[in-house]
PDB file of C-alpha atoms in Angstrom:
ATOM      1  CA  UNK A   1      18.837   7.089  34.112  1.00  0.00           C
ATOM      2  CA  UNK A   2      17.695   7.681  30.569  1.00  0.00           C
ATOM      3  CA  UNK A   3      16.518  10.873  28.943  1.00  0.00           C
ATOM      4  CA  UNK A   4      12.756  11.106  29.331  1.00  0.00           C
ATOM      5  CA  UNK A   5      12.245  12.495  25.822  1.00  0.00           C
ATOM      6  CA  UNK A   6      14.342   9.835  24.057  1.00  0.00           C
ATOM      7  CA  UNK A   7      11.344   8.401  22.218  1.00  0.00           C
ATOM      8  CA  UNK A   8      10.324  11.864  21.011  1.00  0.00           C
ATOM      9  CA  UNK A   9      13.905  12.525  19.910  1.00  0.00           C
ATOM     10  CA  UNK A  10      13.997   9.272  17.919  1.00  0.00           C
ATOM     11  CA  UNK A  11      10.614  10.103  16.400  1.00  0.00           C
ATOM     12  CA  UNK A  12      11.824  13.573  15.392  1.00  0.00           C
ATOM     13  CA  UNK A  13      14.978  12.097  13.847  1.00  0.00           C
ATOM     14  CA  UNK A  14      12.867   9.660  11.823  1.00  0.00           C
ATOM     15  CA  UNK A  15      10.556  12.444  10.708  1.00  0.00           C
ATOM     16  CA  UNK A  16      13.523  14.587   9.718  1.00  0.00           C
ATOM     17  CA  UNK A  17      15.019  11.700   7.721  1.00  0.00           C
ATOM     18  CA  UNK A  18      11.732  11.170   5.866  1.00  0.00           C
ATOM     19  CA  UNK A  19      11.418  14.879   5.136  1.00  0.00           C
ATOM     20  CA  UNK A  20      14.981  14.988   3.819  1.00  0.00           C
ATOM     21  CA  UNK A  21      14.257  11.968   1.619  1.00  0.00           C
ATOM     22  CA  UNK A  22      11.140  13.704   0.252  1.00  0.00           C
ATOM     23  CA  UNK A  23      13.117  16.890  -0.323  1.00  0.00           C
ATOM     24  CA  UNK A  24      15.759  14.880  -2.170  1.00  0.00           C
ATOM     25  CA  UNK A  25      13.116  13.396  -4.459  1.00  0.00           C
ATOM     26  CA  UNK A  26      11.633  16.830  -5.155  1.00  0.00           C
ATOM     27  CA  UNK A  27      15.113  18.192  -5.793  1.00  0.00           C
ATOM     28  CA  UNK A  28      15.829  15.349  -8.245  1.00  0.00           C
ATOM     29  CA  UNK A  29      12.556  16.105 -10.060  1.00  0.00           C
ATOM     30  CA  UNK A  30      13.500  19.785 -10.175  1.00  0.00           C
ATOM     31  CA  UNK A  31      16.893  18.910 -11.663  1.00  0.00           C
ATOM     32  CA  UNK A  32      15.328  16.643 -14.310  1.00  0.00           C
ATOM     33  CA  UNK A  33      12.921  19.418 -15.326  1.00  0.00           C
ATOM     34  CA  UNK A  34      15.779  21.924 -15.501  1.00  0.00           C
ATOM     35  CA  UNK A  35      17.765  19.490 -17.669  1.00  0.00           C
ATOM     36  CA  UNK A  36      14.753  19.046 -19.942  1.00  0.00           C
ATOM     37  CA  UNK A  37      14.397  22.814 -20.278  1.00  0.00           C
ATOM     38  CA  UNK A  38      18.097  23.162 -21.082  1.00  0.00           C
ATOM     39  CA  UNK A  39      17.793  20.407 -23.699  1.00  0.00           C
ATOM     40  CA  UNK A  40      14.849  22.219 -25.307  1.00  0.00           C
ATOM     41  CA  UNK A  41      16.791  25.485 -25.381  1.00  0.00           C
ATOM     42  CA  UNK A  42      19.812  23.782 -26.918  1.00  0.00           C
ATOM     43  CA  UNK A  43      17.631  22.091 -29.537  1.00  0.00           C
ATOM     44  CA  UNK A  44      15.961  25.382 -30.345  1.00  0.00           C
ATOM     45  CA  UNK A  45      19.335  27.099 -30.728  1.00  0.00           C
ATOM     46  CA  UNK A  46      20.595  24.373 -33.068  1.00  0.00           C
ATOM     47  CA  UNK A  47      17.402  24.640 -35.100  1.00  0.00           C
ATOM     48  CA  UNK A  48      17.844  28.400 -35.405  1.00  0.00           C
ATOM     49  CA  UNK A  49      21.358  27.849 -36.731  1.00  0.00           C
ATOM     50  CA  UNK A  50      20.039  25.264 -39.219  1.00  0.00           C
ATOM     51  CA  UNK A  51      17.341  27.702 -40.318  1.00  0.00           C
ATOM     52  CA  UNK A  52      19.891  30.457 -40.850  1.00  0.00           C
ATOM     53  CA  UNK A  53      21.962  28.110 -43.020  1.00  0.00           C
ATOM     54  CA  UNK A  54      18.890  27.132 -45.018  1.00  0.00           C
ATOM     55  CA  UNK A  55      17.974  30.798 -45.476  1.00  0.00           C
ATOM     56  CA  UNK A  56      21.380  31.392 -47.024  1.00  0.00           C
ATOM     57  CA  UNK A  57      20.762  28.554 -49.464  1.00  0.00           C
ATOM     58  CA  UNK A  58      17.287  29.846 -50.410  1.00  0.00           C
ATOM     59  CA  UNK A  59      14.995  27.633 -48.337  1.00  0.00           C
ATOM     60  CA  UNK A  60      11.438  27.029 -49.519  1.00  0.00           C
ATOM     61  CA  UNK A  61       8.411  28.652 -47.897  1.00  0.00           C
ATOM     62  CA  UNK A  62       7.234  25.251 -46.653  1.00  0.00           C
ATOM     63  CA  UNK A  63      10.540  24.752 -44.851  1.00  0.00           C
ATOM     64  CA  UNK A  64      10.283  28.216 -43.287  1.00  0.00           C
ATOM     65  CA  UNK A  65       6.721  27.481 -42.113  1.00  0.00           C
ATOM     66  CA  UNK A  66       7.816  24.155 -40.714  1.00  0.00           C
ATOM     67  CA  UNK A  67      10.568  25.831 -38.674  1.00  0.00           C
ATOM     68  CA  UNK A  68       8.167  28.572 -37.588  1.00  0.00           C
ATOM     69  CA  UNK A  69       5.674  26.002 -36.296  1.00  0.00           C
ATOM     70  CA  UNK A  70       8.490  24.174 -34.539  1.00  0.00           C
ATOM     71  CA  UNK A  71       9.634  27.377 -32.806  1.00  0.00           C
ATOM     72  CA  UNK A  72       6.074  28.236 -31.751  1.00  0.00           C
ATOM     73  CA  UNK A  73       5.543  24.744 -30.338  1.00  0.00           C
ATOM     74  CA  UNK A  74       8.884  24.834 -28.559  1.00  0.00           C
ATOM     75  CA  UNK A  75       8.040  28.238 -27.091  1.00  0.00           C
ATOM     76  CA  UNK A  76       4.726  26.902 -25.763  1.00  0.00           C
ATOM     77  CA  UNK A  77       6.504  23.866 -24.325  1.00  0.00           C
ATOM     78  CA  UNK A  78       9.134  26.109 -22.721  1.00  0.00           C
ATOM     79  CA  UNK A  79       6.433  28.212 -21.058  1.00  0.00           C
ATOM     80  CA  UNK A  80       4.807  25.016 -19.788  1.00  0.00           C
ATOM     81  CA  UNK A  81       8.199  23.851 -18.524  1.00  0.00           C
ATOM     82  CA  UNK A  82       8.723  27.168 -16.708  1.00  0.00           C
ATOM     83  CA  UNK A  83       5.350  26.734 -14.999  1.00  0.00           C
ATOM     84  CA  UNK A  84       6.250  23.175 -13.932  1.00  0.00           C
ATOM     85  CA  UNK A  85       9.613  24.349 -12.611  1.00  0.00           C
ATOM     86  CA  UNK A  86       7.912  27.174 -10.719  1.00  0.00           C
ATOM     87  CA  UNK A  87       5.491  24.742  -9.060  1.00  0.00           C
ATOM     88  CA  UNK A  88       8.314  22.366  -8.153  1.00  0.00           C
ATOM     89  CA  UNK A  89      10.342  25.265  -6.735  1.00  0.00           C
ATOM     90  CA  UNK A  90       7.396  26.207  -4.520  1.00  0.00           C
ATOM     91  CA  UNK A  91       7.099  22.622  -3.272  1.00  0.00           C
ATOM     92  CA  UNK A  92      10.855  22.442  -2.740  1.00  0.00           C
ATOM     93  CA  UNK A  93      10.893  25.619  -0.659  1.00  0.00           C
ATOM     94  CA  UNK A  94       7.955  24.409   1.444  1.00  0.00           C
ATOM     95  CA  UNK A  95       9.680  21.065   2.031  1.00  0.00           C
ATOM     96  CA  UNK A  96      12.938  22.852   2.873  1.00  0.00           C
ATOM     97  CA  UNK A  97      11.103  24.873   5.531  1.00  0.00           C
ATOM     98  CA  UNK A  98       9.656  21.647   6.960  1.00  0.00           C
ATOM     99  CA  UNK A  99      13.126  20.093   7.085  1.00  0.00           C
ATOM    100  CA  UNK A 100      14.593  23.166   8.801  1.00  0.00           C
ATOM    101  CA  UNK A 101      11.793  23.108  11.379  1.00  0.00           C
ATOM    102  CA  UNK A 102      12.304  19.391  12.007  1.00  0.00           C
ATOM    103  CA  UNK A 103      16.047  19.946  12.381  1.00  0.00           C
ATOM    104  CA  UNK A 104      15.418  22.772  14.841  1.00  0.00           C
ATOM    105  CA  UNK A 105      13.115  20.588  16.958  1.00  0.00           C
ATOM    106  CA  UNK A 106      15.597  17.709  16.903  1.00  0.00           C
ATOM    107  CA  UNK A 107      18.465  20.010  17.851  1.00  0.00           C
ATOM    108  CA  UNK A 108      16.430  21.448  20.732  1.00  0.00           C
ATOM    109  CA  UNK A 109      15.817  17.959  22.093  1.00  0.00           C
ATOM    110  CA  UNK A 110      19.479  17.054  21.639  1.00  0.00           C
ATOM    111  CA  UNK A 111      20.464  20.122  23.676  1.00  0.00           C
ATOM    112  CA  UNK A 112      17.982  19.128  26.380  1.00  0.00           C
ATOM    113  CA  UNK A 113      19.394  15.599  26.348  1.00  0.00           C
ATOM    114  CA  UNK A 114      22.952  16.919  26.711  1.00  0.00           C
ATOM    115  CA  UNK A 115      21.904  19.193  29.592  1.00  0.00           C
ATOM    116  CA  UNK A 116      20.175  16.238  31.236  1.00  0.00           C
ATOM    117  CA  UNK A 117      23.316  14.121  30.834  1.00  0.00           C
ATOM    118  CA  UNK A 118      25.480  16.847  32.380  1.00  0.00           C
ATOM    119  CA  UNK A 119      23.025  17.264  35.250  1.00  0.00           C
ATOM    120  CA  UNK A 120      23.061  13.518  35.945  1.00  0.00           C
ATOM    121  CA  UNK A 121      26.856  13.548  35.786  1.00  0.00           C
ATOM    122  CA  UNK A 122      27.044  16.362  38.354  1.00  0.00           C
ATOM    123  CA  UNK A 123      24.620  14.534  40.657  1.00  0.00           C
ATOM    124  CA  UNK A 124      26.669  11.349  40.356  1.00  0.00           C
ATOM    125  CA  UNK A 125      29.886  13.278  41.064  1.00  0.00           C
ATOM    126  CA  UNK A 126      28.302  14.894  44.161  1.00  0.00           C
ATOM    127  CA  UNK A 127      27.193  11.483  45.430  1.00  0.00           C
ATOM    128  CA  UNK A 128      30.656  10.037  44.849  1.00  0.00           C
ATOM    129  CA  UNK A 129      32.253  13.011  46.605  1.00  0.00           C
ATOM    130  CA  UNK A 130      29.851  12.607  49.548  1.00  0.00           C
ATOM    131  CA  UNK A 131      30.685   8.894  49.788  1.00  0.00           C
ATOM    132  CA  UNK A 132      34.419   9.613  49.627  1.00  0.00           C
ATOM    133  CA  UNK A 133      34.048  12.324  52.286  1.00  0.00           C
ATOM    134  CA  UNK A 134      32.169   9.880  54.506  1.00  0.00           C
ATOM    135  CA  UNK A 135      34.847   7.203  54.058  1.00  0.00           C
ATOM    136  CA  UNK A 136      37.636   9.715  54.744  1.00  0.00           C
ATOM    137  CA  UNK A 137      35.796  10.977  57.822  1.00  0.00           C
ATOM    138  CA  UNK A 138      35.348   7.425  59.137  1.00  0.00           C
ATOM    139  CA  UNK A 139      39.032   6.653  58.539  1.00  0.00           C
ATOM    140  CA  UNK A 140      40.083   9.826  60.338  1.00  0.00           C
ATOM    141  CA  UNK A 141      37.860   9.000  63.327  1.00  0.00           C
ATOM    142  CA  UNK A 142      39.290   5.449  63.496  1.00  0.00           C
ATOM    143  CA  UNK A 143      42.853   6.658  63.283  1.00  0.00           C
ATOM    144  CA  UNK A 144      42.391   9.333  65.934  1.00  0.00           C
TER     145      UNK A 144
END
């Protein structure tokens, strides 16, 4: 006898797999955005060091303005990057909750399936014991 919710269990496993795949894609996007933000911060830090060196060697006003514009643009881009990362984090958390819920449903059905298997095993054992008792009883009556 098969588990009556086997098709639902398979469906839930497939759904969980798809959700995990989606979560993996969102997580990869999150990581790429974090890497991009780190790259921007590193570039900005290197530029600050370059500016400090140029200040020591009497940099021109045009150079200072150029660096200032660069820092302002990088700051704007960093704020934009933070907003993107925040949105991705929200999506990632929502997807994580979906995955956890799908896992919980799948696990519930797996527990039901295991209970069903144990119940069928007990029934089969009782039937076998009844058959063996009947055979032993018939043998005893014949030998008496």
